[in-house]
Amino acid sequence: MATITFKGAEIHTAGTLPAAGNKAPDFKLTAGTLSDKTLADYQGKKVILNIFPSIDTGTCAASVRAFNEKAAGLDNTIVLCISKDLPFAQGRFCAAEGISNVETLSEYKDSNFSDAYQLRIIDGPLAGLLSRAVIVVDEQGIVQYTEQVSEIANEPDYDKALAAI
């Protein structure tokens, strides 16, 4: 279990993120087309998992905007922005913001993502949502970098995540 905070109050996740050097767990998430996506769909690419509670909050939206801007110049790299928001809400946000350099994925229905990556918040007002984290996976599916953001209202360290690419 990881201890993080929400506006200073202690909350917890189901576990800890996969360690750097380990194989990244596979997952099943839902794309904007309502099709299933797995980590295997991105085999051979570097993958940045930008994970957050909801695209409808300021900090979460800022992380999607920031990675959209930074991803434009990355070679052989995909940024997956993952939350429990409906794919329709994710798509509406990206369309309104002109976001086209990242892919949004949803854990709104049965999925193994939050369990595989131990990201589900288990208590407090955000219980059931995903915690804010960044995980970088290389072309061979090995975790290169993880950040469990300690205060959920804060943005992740973009520079450290991008340096892991």
JSON list of N, CA and C in Angstrom, two decimals, residues 28-109:
[
{"chain": "A", "resi": 28, "resn": "LYS", "atom": "N", "xyz": [-5.95, -4.22, -19.82]},
{"chain": "A", "resi": 28, "resn": "LYS", "atom": "CA", "xyz": [-7.01, -4.01, -20.81]},
{"chain": "A", "resi": 28, "resn": "LYS", "atom": "C", "xyz": [-7.74, -2.74, -20.41]},
{"chain": "A", "resi": 29, "resn": "LEU", "atom": "N", "xyz": [-7.77, -1.77, -21.33]},
{"chain": "A", "resi": 29, "resn": "LEU", "atom": "CA", "xyz": [-8.45, -0.50, -21.12]},
{"chain": "A", "resi": 29, "resn": "LEU", "atom": "C", "xyz": [-9.31, -0.20, -22.35]},
{"chain": "A", "resi": 30, "resn": "THR", "atom": "N", "xyz": [-10.16, 0.80, -22.25]},
{"chain": "A", "resi": 30, "resn": "THR", "atom": "CA", "xyz": [-11.08, 1.13, -23.34]},
{"chain": "A", "resi": 30, "resn": "THR", "atom": "C", "xyz": [-10.66, 2.42, -24.03]},
{"chain": "A", "resi": 31, "resn": "ALA", "atom": "N", "xyz": [-10.53, 2.35, -25.36]},
{"chain": "A", "resi": 31, "resn": "ALA", "atom": "CA", "xyz": [-10.18, 3.52, -26.18]},
{"chain": "A", "resi": 31, "resn": "ALA", "atom": "C", "xyz": [-11.44, 4.33, -26.49]},
{"chain": "A", "resi": 32, "resn": "GLY", "atom": "N", "xyz": [-11.24, 5.48, -27.09]},
{"chain": "A", "resi": 32, "resn": "GLY", "atom": "CA", "xyz": [-12.34, 6.35, -27.47]},
{"chain": "A", "resi": 32, "resn": "GLY", "atom": "C", "xyz": [-13.31, 5.72, -28.46]},
{"chain": "A", "resi": 33, "resn": "THR", "atom": "N", "xyz": [-12.85, 4.73, -29.20]},
{"chain": "A", "resi": 33, "resn": "THR", "atom": "CA", "xyz": [-13.70, 4.00, -30.16]},
{"chain": "A", "resi": 33, "resn": "THR", "atom": "C", "xyz": [-14.47, 2.87, -29.48]},
{"chain": "A", "resi": 34, "resn": "LEU", "atom": "N", "xyz": [-14.31, 2.75, -28.16]},
{"chain": "A", "resi": 34, "resn": "LEU", "atom": "CA", "xyz": [-14.88, 1.69, -27.33]},
{"chain": "A", "resi": 34, "resn": "LEU", "atom": "C", "xyz": [-14.24, 0.32, -27.59]},
{"chain": "A", "resi": 35, "resn": "SER", "atom": "N", "xyz": [-13.11, 0.32, -28.29]},
{"chain": "A", "resi": 35, "resn": "SER", "atom": "CA", "xyz": [-12.36, -0.92, -28.49]},
{"chain": "A", "resi": 35, "resn": "SER", "atom": "C", "xyz": [-11.43, -1.14, -27.29]},
{"chain": "A", "resi": 36, "resn": "ASP", "atom": "N", "xyz": [-11.06, -2.40, -27.09]},
{"chain": "A", "resi": 36, "resn": "ASP", "atom": "CA", "xyz": [-10.12, -2.72, -26.02]},
{"chain": "A", "resi": 36, "resn": "ASP", "atom": "C", "xyz": [-8.71, -2.46, -26.49]},
{"chain": "A", "resi": 37, "resn": "LYS", "atom": "N", "xyz": [-7.89, -1.96, -25.57]},
{"chain": "A", "resi": 37, "resn": "LYS", "atom": "CA", "xyz": [-6.46, -1.75, -25.82]},
{"chain": "A", "resi": 37, "resn": "LYS", "atom": "C", "xyz": [-5.68, -2.45, -24.71]},
{"chain": "A", "resi": 38, "resn": "THR", "atom": "N", "xyz": [-4.57, -3.06, -25.09]},
{"chain": "A", "resi": 38, "resn": "THR", "atom": "CA", "xyz": [-3.69, -3.70, -24.14]},
{"chain": "A", "resi": 38, "resn": "THR", "atom": "C", "xyz": [-2.28, -3.14, -24.31]},
{"chain": "A", "resi": 39, "resn": "LEU", "atom": "N", "xyz": [-1.42, -3.40, -23.35]},
{"chain": "A", "resi": 39, "resn": "LEU", "atom": "CA", "xyz": [-0.04, -2.96, -23.48]},
{"chain": "A", "resi": 39, "resn": "LEU", "atom": "C", "xyz": [0.60, -3.57, -24.71]},
{"chain": "A", "resi": 40, "resn": "ALA", "atom": "N", "xyz": [0.22, -4.79, -25.06]},
{"chain": "A", "resi": 40, "resn": "ALA", "atom": "CA", "xyz": [0.76, -5.47, -26.24]},
{"chain": "A", "resi": 40, "resn": "ALA", "atom": "C", "xyz": [0.48, -4.69, -27.53]},
{"chain": "A", "resi": 41, "resn": "ASP", "atom": "N", "xyz": [-0.58, -3.89, -27.54]},
{"chain": "A", "resi": 41, "resn": "ASP", "atom": "CA", "xyz": [-0.89, -3.07, -28.73]},
{"chain": "A", "resi": 41, "resn": "ASP", "atom": "C", "xyz": [0.18, -2.03, -29.01]},
{"chain": "A", "resi": 42, "resn": "TYR", "atom": "N", "xyz": [1.02, -1.74, -28.03]},
{"chain": "A", "resi": 42, "resn": "TYR", "atom": "CA", "xyz": [2.05, -0.70, -28.17]},
{"chain": "A", "resi": 42, "resn": "TYR", "atom": "C", "xyz": [3.46, -1.31, -28.18]},
{"chain": "A", "resi": 43, "resn": "GLN", "atom": "N", "xyz": [3.52, -2.63, -28.39]},
{"chain": "A", "resi": 43, "resn": "GLN", "atom": "CA", "xyz": [4.81, -3.32, -28.40]},
{"chain": "A", "resi": 43, "resn": "GLN", "atom": "C", "xyz": [5.75, -2.68, -29.42]},
{"chain": "A", "resi": 44, "resn": "GLY", "atom": "N", "xyz": [7.01, -2.52, -29.04]},
{"chain": "A", "resi": 44, "resn": "GLY", "atom": "CA", "xyz": [8.00, -1.92, -29.91]},
{"chain": "A", "resi": 44, "resn": "GLY", "atom": "C", "xyz": [8.09, -0.41, -29.79]},
{"chain": "A", "resi": 45, "resn": "LYS", "atom": "N", "xyz": [7.22, 0.18, -28.95]},
{"chain": "A", "resi": 45, "resn": "LYS", "atom": "CA", "xyz": [7.25, 1.62, -28.72]},
{"chain": "A", "resi": 45, "resn": "LYS", "atom": "C", "xyz": [7.59, 1.89, -27.26]},
{"chain": "A", "resi": 46, "resn": "LYS", "atom": "N", "xyz": [8.13, 3.07, -27.01]},
{"chain": "A", "resi": 46, "resn": "LYS", "atom": "CA", "xyz": [8.27, 3.55, -25.65]},
{"chain": "A", "resi": 46, "resn": "LYS", "atom": "C", "xyz": [6.90, 4.07, -25.25]},
{"chain": "A", "resi": 47, "resn": "VAL", "atom": "N", "xyz": [6.49, 3.76, -24.03]},
{"chain": "A", "resi": 47, "resn": "VAL", "atom": "CA", "xyz": [5.14, 4.12, -23.57]},
{"chain": "A", "resi": 47, "resn": "VAL", "atom": "C", "xyz": [5.23, 4.90, -22.27]},
{"chain": "A", "resi": 48, "resn": "ILE", "atom": "N", "xyz": [4.61, 6.06, -22.26]},
{"chain": "A", "resi": 48, "resn": "ILE", "atom": "CA", "xyz": [4.46, 6.84, -21.03]},
{"chain": "A", "resi": 48, "resn": "ILE", "atom": "C", "xyz": [3.01, 6.69, -20.59]},
{"chain": "A", "resi": 49, "resn": "LEU", "atom": "N", "xyz": [2.82, 6.13, -19.40]},
{"chain": "A", "resi": 49, "resn": "LEU", "atom": "CA", "xyz": [1.48, 6.02, -18.82]},
{"chain": "A", "resi": 49, "resn": "LEU", "atom": "C", "xyz": [1.29, 7.22, -17.90]},
{"chain": "A", "resi": 50, "resn": "ASN", "atom": "N", "xyz": [0.42, 8.14, -18.29]},
{"chain": "A", "resi": 50, "resn": "ASN", "atom": "CA", "xyz": [0.07, 9.31, -17.49]},
{"chain": "A", "resi": 50, "resn": "ASN", "atom": "C", "xyz": [-1.28, 8.99, -16.85]},
{"chain": "A", "resi": 51, "resn": "ILE", "atom": "N", "xyz": [-1.27, 8.69, -15.57]},
{"chain": "A", "resi": 51, "resn": "ILE", "atom": "CA", "xyz": [-2.45, 8.16, -14.88]},
{"chain": "A", "resi": 51, "resn": "ILE", "atom": "C", "xyz": [-2.95, 9.20, -13.88]},
{"chain": "A", "resi": 52, "resn": "PHE", "atom": "N", "xyz": [-4.28, 9.35, -13.81]},
{"chain": "A", "resi": 52, "resn": "PHE", "atom": "CA", "xyz": [-4.83, 10.40, -12.95]},
{"chain": "A", "resi": 52, "resn": "PHE", "atom": "C", "xyz": [-6.28, 10.09, -12.60]},
{"chain": "A", "resi": 53, "resn": "PRO", "atom": "N", "xyz": [-6.84, 10.78, -11.57]},
{"chain": "A", "resi": 53, "resn": "PRO", "atom": "CA", "xyz": [-8.21, 10.50, -11.14]},
{"chain": "A", "resi": 53, "resn": "PRO", "atom": "C", "xyz": [-9.29, 10.86, -12.17]},
{"chain": "A", "resi": 54, "resn": "SER", "atom": "N", "xyz": [-9.27, 12.09, -12.69]},
{"chain": "A", "resi": 54, "resn": "SER", "atom": "CA", "xyz": [-10.33, 12.51, -13.61]},
{"chain": "A", "resi": 54, "resn": "SER", "atom": "C", "xyz": [-9.86, 13.67, -14.48]},
{"chain": "A", "resi": 55, "resn": "ILE", "atom": "N", "xyz": [-10.14, 13.57, -15.75]},
{"chain": "A", "resi": 55, "resn": "ILE", "atom": "CA", "xyz": [-9.75, 14.62, -16.70]},
{"chain": "A", "resi": 55, "resn": "ILE", "atom": "C", "xyz": [-10.50, 15.93, -16.43]},
{"chain": "A", "resi": 56, "resn": "ASP", "atom": "N", "xyz": [-11.54, 15.87, -15.61]},
{"chain": "A", "resi": 56, "resn": "ASP", "atom": "CA", "xyz": [-12.35, 17.05, -15.29]},
{"chain": "A", "resi": 56, "resn": "ASP", "atom": "C", "xyz": [-11.83, 17.84, -14.10]},
{"chain": "A", "resi": 57, "resn": "THR", "atom": "N", "xyz": [-10.58, 17.62, -13.70]},
{"chain": "A", "resi": 57, "resn": "THR", "atom": "CA", "xyz": [-9.99, 18.43, -12.64]},
{"chain": "A", "resi": 57, "resn": "THR", "atom": "C", "xyz": [-8.82, 19.22, -13.22]},
{"chain": "A", "resi": 58, "resn": "GLY", "atom": "N", "xyz": [-8.50, 20.33, -12.62]},
{"chain": "A", "resi": 58, "resn": "GLY", "atom": "CA", "xyz": [-7.46, 21.21, -13.15]},
{"chain": "A", "resi": 58, "resn": "GLY", "atom": "C", "xyz": [-6.10, 20.56, -13.29]},
{"chain": "A", "resi": 59, "resn": "THR", "atom": "N", "xyz": [-5.66, 19.84, -12.27]},
{"chain": "A", "resi": 59, "resn": "THR", "atom": "CA", "xyz": [-4.33, 19.23, -12.31]},
{"chain": "A", "resi": 59, "resn": "THR", "atom": "C", "xyz": [-4.28, 18.10, -13.33]},
{"chain": "A", "resi": 60, "resn": "CYS", "atom": "N", "xyz": [-5.33, 17.31, -13.39]},
{"chain": "A", "resi": 60, "resn": "CYS", "atom": "CA", "xyz": [-5.37, 16.20, -14.36]},
{"chain": "A", "resi": 60, "resn": "CYS", "atom": "C", "xyz": [-5.36, 16.74, -15.79]},
{"chain": "A", "resi": 61, "resn": "ALA", "atom": "N", "xyz": [-6.16, 17.75, -16.03]},
{"chain": "A", "resi": 61, "resn": "ALA", "atom": "CA", "xyz": [-6.19, 18.38, -17.36]},
{"chain": "A", "resi": 61, "resn": "ALA", "atom": "C", "xyz": [-4.84, 18.98, -17.70]},
{"chain": "A", "resi": 62, "resn": "ALA", "atom": "N", "xyz": [-4.17, 19.59, -16.72]},
{"chain": "A", "resi": 62, "resn": "ALA", "atom": "CA", "xyz": [-2.85, 20.17, -16.96]},
{"chain": "A", "resi": 62, "resn": "ALA", "atom": "C", "xyz": [-1.84, 19.10, -17.36]},
{"chain": "A", "resi": 63, "resn": "SER", "atom": "N", "xyz": [-1.92, 17.92, -16.76]},
{"chain": "A", "resi": 63, "resn": "SER", "atom": "CA", "xyz": [-0.97, 16.85, -17.11]},
{"chain": "A", "resi": 63, "resn": "SER", "atom": "C", "xyz": [-1.21, 16.35, -18.53]},
{"chain": "A", "resi": 64, "resn": "VAL", "atom": "N", "xyz": [-2.45, 16.29, -18.94]},
{"chain": "A", "resi": 64, "resn": "VAL", "atom": "CA", "xyz": [-2.75, 15.87, -20.32]},
{"chain": "A", "resi": 64, "resn": "VAL", "atom": "C", "xyz": [-2.23, 16.92, -21.30]},
{"chain": "A", "resi": 65, "resn": "ARG", "atom": "N", "xyz": [-2.47, 18.19, -21.00]},
{"chain": "A", "resi": 65, "resn": "ARG", "atom": "CA", "xyz": [-1.96, 19.27, -21.87]},
{"chain": "A", "resi": 65, "resn": "ARG", "atom": "C", "xyz": [-0.44, 19.25, -21.95]},
{"chain": "A", "resi": 66, "resn": "ALA", "atom": "N", "xyz": [0.22, 19.09, -20.80]},
{"chain": "A", "resi": 66, "resn": "ALA", "atom": "CA", "xyz": [1.68, 19.10, -20.76]},
{"chain": "A", "resi": 66, "resn": "ALA", "atom": "C", "xyz": [2.27, 17.93, -21.54]},
{"chain": "A", "resi": 67, "resn": "PHE", "atom": "N", "xyz": [1.74, 16.74, -21.33]},
{"chain": "A", "resi": 67, "resn": "PHE", "atom": "CA", "xyz": [2.27, 15.59, -22.07]},
{"chain": "A", "resi": 67, "resn": "PHE", "atom": "C", "xyz": [1.93, 15.69, -23.55]},
{"chain": "A", "resi": 68, "resn": "ASN", "atom": "N", "xyz": [0.80, 16.27, -23.90]},
{"chain": "A", "resi": 68, "resn": "ASN", "atom": "CA", "xyz": [0.46, 16.48, -25.32]},
{"chain": "A", "resi": 68, "resn": "ASN", "atom": "C", "xyz": [1.52, 17.35, -25.99]},
{"chain": "A", "resi": 69, "resn": "GLU", "atom": "N", "xyz": [1.91, 18.41, -25.30]},
{"chain": "A", "resi": 69, "resn": "GLU", "atom": "CA", "xyz": [2.91, 19.32, -25.85]},
{"chain": "A", "resi": 69, "resn": "GLU", "atom": "C", "xyz": [4.28, 18.65, -25.94]},
{"chain": "A", "resi": 70, "resn": "LYS", "atom": "N", "xyz": [4.66, 17.96, -24.88]},
{"chain": "A", "resi": 70, "resn": "LYS", "atom": "CA", "xyz": [5.99, 17.35, -24.81]},
{"chain": "A", "resi": 70, "resn": "LYS", "atom": "C", "xyz": [6.09, 16.12, -25.70]},
{"chain": "A", "resi": 71, "resn": "ALA", "atom": "N", "xyz": [5.00, 15.42, -25.94]},
{"chain": "A", "resi": 71, "resn": "ALA", "atom": "CA", "xyz": [5.01, 14.19, -26.74]},
{"chain": "A", "resi": 71, "resn": "ALA", "atom": "C", "xyz": [5.19, 14.47, -28.23]},
{"chain": "A", "resi": 72, "resn": "ALA", "atom": "N", "xyz": [4.88, 15.68, -28.66]},
{"chain": "A", "resi": 72, "resn": "ALA", "atom": "CA", "xyz": [4.94, 16.00, -30.09]},
{"chain": "A", "resi": 72, "resn": "ALA", "atom": "C", "xyz": [6.31, 15.73, -30.68]},
{"chain": "A", "resi": 73, "resn": "GLY", "atom": "N", "xyz": [7.38, 15.92, -29.91]},
{"chain": "A", "resi": 73, "resn": "GLY", "atom": "CA", "xyz": [8.72, 15.75, -30.45]},
{"chain": "A", "resi": 73, "resn": "GLY", "atom": "C", "xyz": [9.39, 14.44, -30.09]},
{"chain": "A", "resi": 74, "resn": "LEU", "atom": "N", "xyz": [8.69, 13.52, -29.47]},
{"chain": "A", "resi": 74, "resn": "LEU", "atom": "CA", "xyz": [9.29, 12.26, -29.04]},
{"chain": "A", "resi": 74, "resn": "LEU", "atom": "C", "xyz": [9.22, 11.22, -30.15]},
{"chain": "A", "resi": 75, "resn": "ASP", "atom": "N", "xyz": [10.35, 10.58, -30.40]},
{"chain": "A", "resi": 75, "resn": "ASP", "atom": "CA", "xyz": [10.43, 9.56, -31.44]},
{"chain": "A", "resi": 75, "resn": "ASP", "atom": "C", "xyz": [10.03, 8.19, -30.88]},
{"chain": "A", "resi": 76, "resn": "ASN", "atom": "N", "xyz": [9.21, 7.46, -31.63]},
{"chain": "A", "resi": 76, "resn": "ASN", "atom": "CA", "xyz": [8.79, 6.10, -31.29]},
{"chain": "A", "resi": 76, "resn": "ASN", "atom": "C", "xyz": [8.22, 6.00, -29.87]},
{"chain": "A", "resi": 77, "resn": "THR", "atom": "N", "xyz": [7.47, 7.03, -29.48]},
{"chain": "A", "resi": 77, "resn": "THR", "atom": "CA", "xyz": [6.92, 7.10, -28.12]},
{"chain": "A", "resi": 77, "resn": "THR", "atom": "C", "xyz": [5.45, 7.45, -28.18]},
{"chain": "A", "resi": 78, "resn": "ILE", "atom": "N", "xyz": [4.66, 6.78, -27.33]},
{"chain": "A", "resi": 78, "resn": "ILE", "atom": "CA", "xyz": [3.23, 7.08, -27.20]},
{"chain": "A", "resi": 78, "resn": "ILE", "atom": "C", "xyz": [2.95, 7.44, -25.74]},
{"chain": "A", "resi": 79, "resn": "VAL", "atom": "N", "xyz": [2.13, 8.46, -25.55]},
{"chain": "A", "resi": 79, "resn": "VAL", "atom": "CA", "xyz": [1.68, 8.83, -24.20]},
{"chain": "A", "resi": 79, "resn": "VAL", "atom": "C", "xyz": [0.24, 8.38, -24.07]},
{"chain": "A", "resi": 80, "resn": "LEU", "atom": "N", "xyz": [-0.02, 7.53, -23.08]},
{"chain": "A", "resi": 80, "resn": "LEU", "atom": "CA", "xyz": [-1.37, 7.06, -22.79]},
{"chain": "A", "resi": 80, "resn": "LEU", "atom": "C", "xyz": [-1.85, 7.78, -21.55]},
{"chain": "A", "resi": 81, "resn": "CYS", "atom": "N", "xyz": [-2.93, 8.55, -21.67]},
{"chain": "A", "resi": 81, "resn": "CYS", "atom": "CA", "xyz": [-3.53, 9.28, -20.56]},
{"chain": "A", "resi": 81, "resn": "CYS", "atom": "C", "xyz": [-4.70, 8.46, -20.06]},
{"chain": "A", "resi": 82, "resn": "ILE", "atom": "N", "xyz": [-4.59, 7.98, -18.82]},
{"chain": "A", "resi": 82, "resn": "ILE", "atom": "CA", "xyz": [-5.49, 6.94, -18.31]},
{"chain": "A", "resi": 82, "resn": "ILE", "atom": "C", "xyz": [-6.23, 7.43, -17.07]},
{"chain": "A", "resi": 83, "resn": "SER", "atom": "N", "xyz": [-7.56, 7.26, -17.10]},
{"chain": "A", "resi": 83, "resn": "SER", "atom": "CA", "xyz": [-8.40, 7.58, -15.95]},
{"chain": "A", "resi": 83, "resn": "SER", "atom": "C", "xyz": [-9.63, 6.69, -16.00]},
{"chain": "A", "resi": 84, "resn": "LYS", "atom": "N", "xyz": [-10.53, 6.88, -15.03]},
{"chain": "A", "resi": 84, "resn": "LYS", "atom": "CA", "xyz": [-11.80, 6.15, -15.03]},
{"chain": "A", "resi": 84, "resn": "LYS", "atom": "C", "xyz": [-12.91, 6.93, -15.71]},
{"chain": "A", "resi": 85, "resn": "ASP", "atom": "N", "xyz": [-12.57, 8.10, -16.28]},
{"chain": "A", "resi": 85, "resn": "ASP", "atom": "CA", "xyz": [-13.57, 8.88, -17.01]},
{"chain": "A", "resi": 85, "resn": "ASP", "atom": "C", "xyz": [-14.10, 8.07, -18.19]},
{"chain": "A", "resi": 86, "resn": "LEU", "atom": "N", "xyz": [-15.34, 8.35, -18.58]},
{"chain": "A", "resi": 86, "resn": "LEU", "atom": "CA", "xyz": [-15.88, 7.71, -19.78]},
{"chain": "A", "resi": 86, "resn": "LEU", "atom": "C", "xyz": [-15.07, 8.14, -21.00]},
{"chain": "A", "resi": 87, "resn": "PRO", "atom": "N", "xyz": [-14.91, 7.25, -21.97]},
{"chain": "A", "resi": 87, "resn": "PRO", "atom": "CA", "xyz": [-14.17, 7.61, -23.19]},
{"chain": "A", "resi": 87, "resn": "PRO", "atom": "C", "xyz": [-14.77, 8.85, -23.88]},
{"chain": "A", "resi": 88, "resn": "PHE", "atom": "N", "xyz": [-16.07, 9.05, -23.75]},
{"chain": "A", "resi": 88, "resn": "PHE", "atom": "CA", "xyz": [-16.73, 10.20, -24.37]},
{"chain": "A", "resi": 88, "resn": "PHE", "atom": "C", "xyz": [-16.26, 11.50, -23.73]},
{"chain": "A", "resi": 89, "resn": "ALA", "atom": "N", "xyz": [-16.13, 11.51, -22.41]},
{"chain": "A", "resi": 89, "resn": "ALA", "atom": "CA", "xyz": [-15.64, 12.71, -21.71]},
{"chain": "A", "resi": 89, "resn": "ALA", "atom": "C", "xyz": [-14.18, 12.98, -22.07]},
{"chain": "A", "resi": 90, "resn": "GLN", "atom": "N", "xyz": [-13.39, 11.93, -22.13]},
{"chain": "A", "resi": 90, "resn": "GLN", "atom": "CA", "xyz": [-11.98, 12.09, -22.53]},
{"chain": "A", "resi": 90, "resn": "GLN", "atom": "C", "xyz": [-11.89, 12.68, -23.94]},
{"chain": "A", "resi": 91, "resn": "GLY", "atom": "N", "xyz": [-12.69, 12.14, -24.85]},
{"chain": "A", "resi": 91, "resn": "GLY", "atom": "CA", "xyz": [-12.68, 12.62, -26.23]},
{"chain": "A", "resi": 91, "resn": "GLY", "atom": "C", "xyz": [-13.16, 14.05, -26.35]},
{"chain": "A", "resi": 92, "resn": "ARG", "atom": "N", "xyz": [-14.18, 14.39, -25.61]},
{"chain": "A", "resi": 92, "resn": "ARG", "atom": "CA", "xyz": [-14.71, 15.76, -25.63]},
{"chain": "A", "resi": 92, "resn": "ARG", "atom": "C", "xyz": [-13.65, 16.74, -25.14]},
{"chain": "A", "resi": 93, "resn": "PHE", "atom": "N", "xyz": [-12.95, 16.39, -24.05]},
{"chain": "A", "resi": 93, "resn": "PHE", "atom": "CA", "xyz": [-11.89, 17.24, -23.53]},
{"chain": "A", "resi": 93, "resn": "PHE", "atom": "C", "xyz": [-10.79, 17.44, -24.57]},
{"chain": "A", "resi": 94, "resn": "CYS", "atom": "N", "xyz": [-10.33, 16.35, -25.17]},
{"chain": "A", "resi": 94, "resn": "CYS", "atom": "CA", "xyz": [-9.23, 16.44, -26.15]},
{"chain": "A", "resi": 94, "resn": "CYS", "atom": "C", "xyz": [-9.66, 17.26, -27.37]},
{"chain": "A", "resi": 95, "resn": "ALA", "atom": "N", "xyz": [-10.88, 17.08, -27.82]},
{"chain": "A", "resi": 95, "resn": "ALA", "atom": "CA", "xyz": [-11.36, 17.85, -28.97]},
{"chain": "A", "resi": 95, "resn": "ALA", "atom": "C", "xyz": [-11.43, 19.34, -28.64]},
{"chain": "A", "resi": 96, "resn": "ALA", "atom": "N", "xyz": [-11.94, 19.67, -27.47]},
{"chain": "A", "resi": 96, "resn": "ALA", "atom": "CA", "xyz": [-12.06, 21.08, -27.07]},
{"chain": "A", "resi": 96, "resn": "ALA", "atom": "C", "xyz": [-10.70, 21.73, -26.88]},
{"chain": "A", "resi": 97, "resn": "GLU", "atom": "N", "xyz": [-9.71, 20.95, -26.46]},
{"chain": "A", "resi": 97, "resn": "GLU", "atom": "CA", "xyz": [-8.37, 21.48, -26.17]},
{"chain": "A", "resi": 97, "resn": "GLU", "atom": "C", "xyz": [-7.41, 21.36, -27.36]},
{"chain": "A", "resi": 98, "resn": "GLY", "atom": "N", "xyz": [-7.84, 20.71, -28.43]},
{"chain": "A", "resi": 98, "resn": "GLY", "atom": "CA", "xyz": [-6.96, 20.51, -29.58]},
{"chain": "A", "resi": 98, "resn": "GLY", "atom": "C", "xyz": [-5.83, 19.54, -29.29]},
{"chain": "A", "resi": 99, "resn": "ILE", "atom": "N", "xyz": [-6.09, 18.57, -28.45]},
{"chain": "A", "resi": 99, "resn": "ILE", "atom": "CA", "xyz": [-5.07, 17.61, -28.04]},
{"chain": "A", "resi": 99, "resn": "ILE", "atom": "C", "xyz": [-5.07, 16.43, -29.01]},
{"chain": "A", "resi": 100, "resn": "SER", "atom": "N", "xyz": [-3.90, 16.19, -29.63]},
{"chain": "A", "resi": 100, "resn": "SER", "atom": "CA", "xyz": [-3.82, 15.12, -30.63]},
{"chain": "A", "resi": 100, "resn": "SER", "atom": "C", "xyz": [-2.55, 14.29, -30.54]},
{"chain": "A", "resi": 101, "resn": "ASN", "atom": "N", "xyz": [-1.66, 14.60, -29.60]},
{"chain": "A", "resi": 101, "resn": "ASN", "atom": "CA", "xyz": [-0.39, 13.88, -29.51]},
{"chain": "A", "resi": 101, "resn": "ASN", "atom": "C", "xyz": [-0.36, 12.83, -28.41]},
{"chain": "A", "resi": 102, "resn": "VAL", "atom": "N", "xyz": [-1.49, 12.62, -27.75]},
{"chain": "A", "resi": 102, "resn": "VAL", "atom": "CA", "xyz": [-1.61, 11.59, -26.72]},
{"chain": "A", "resi": 102, "resn": "VAL", "atom": "C", "xyz": [-2.84, 10.75, -27.04]},
{"chain": "A", "resi": 103, "resn": "GLU", "atom": "N", "xyz": [-2.91, 9.59, -26.43]},
{"chain": "A", "resi": 103, "resn": "GLU", "atom": "CA", "xyz": [-4.08, 8.73, -26.57]},
{"chain": "A", "resi": 103, "resn": "GLU", "atom": "C", "xyz": [-4.72, 8.58, -25.20]},
{"chain": "A", "resi": 104, "resn": "THR", "atom": "N", "xyz": [-6.04, 8.77, -25.13]},
{"chain": "A", "resi": 104, "resn": "THR", "atom": "CA", "xyz": [-6.74, 8.58, -23.85]},
{"chain": "A", "resi": 104, "resn": "THR", "atom": "C", "xyz": [-7.31, 7.17, -23.79]},
{"chain": "A", "resi": 105, "resn": "LEU", "atom": "N", "xyz": [-7.22, 6.59, -22.59]},
{"chain": "A", "resi": 105, "resn": "LEU", "atom": "CA", "xyz": [-7.77, 5.26, -22.34]},
{"chain": "A", "resi": 105, "resn": "LEU", "atom": "C", "xyz": [-8.53, 5.31, -21.02]},
{"chain": "A", "resi": 106, "resn": "SER", "atom": "N", "xyz": [-9.58, 4.51, -20.94]},
{"chain": "A", "resi": 106, "resn": "SER", "atom": "CA", "xyz": [-10.46, 4.54, -19.78]},
{"chain": "A", "resi": 106, "resn": "SER", "atom": "C", "xyz": [-10.55, 3.18, -19.09]},
{"chain": "A", "resi": 107, "resn": "GLU", "atom": "N", "xyz": [-10.64, 3.24, -17.77]},
{"chain": "A", "resi": 107, "resn": "GLU", "atom": "CA", "xyz": [-10.90, 2.04, -16.98]},
{"chain": "A", "resi": 107, "resn": "GLU", "atom": "C", "xyz": [-12.33, 2.12, -16.43]},
{"chain": "A", "resi": 108, "resn": "TYR", "atom": "N", "xyz": [-13.26, 2.57, -17.26]},
{"chain": "A", "resi": 108, "resn": "TYR", "atom": "CA", "xyz": [-14.63, 2.75, -16.77]},
{"chain": "A", "resi": 108, "resn": "TYR", "atom": "C", "xyz": [-15.38, 1.44, -16.63]},
{"chain": "A", "resi": 109, "resn": "LYS", "atom": "N", "xyz": [-14.96, 0.40, -17.34]},
{"chain": "A", "resi": 109, "resn": "LYS", "atom": "CA", "xyz": [-15.63, -0.90, -17.21]},
{"chain": "A", "resi": 109, "resn": "LYS", "atom": "C", "xyz": [-14.62, -1.93, -16.72]}
]
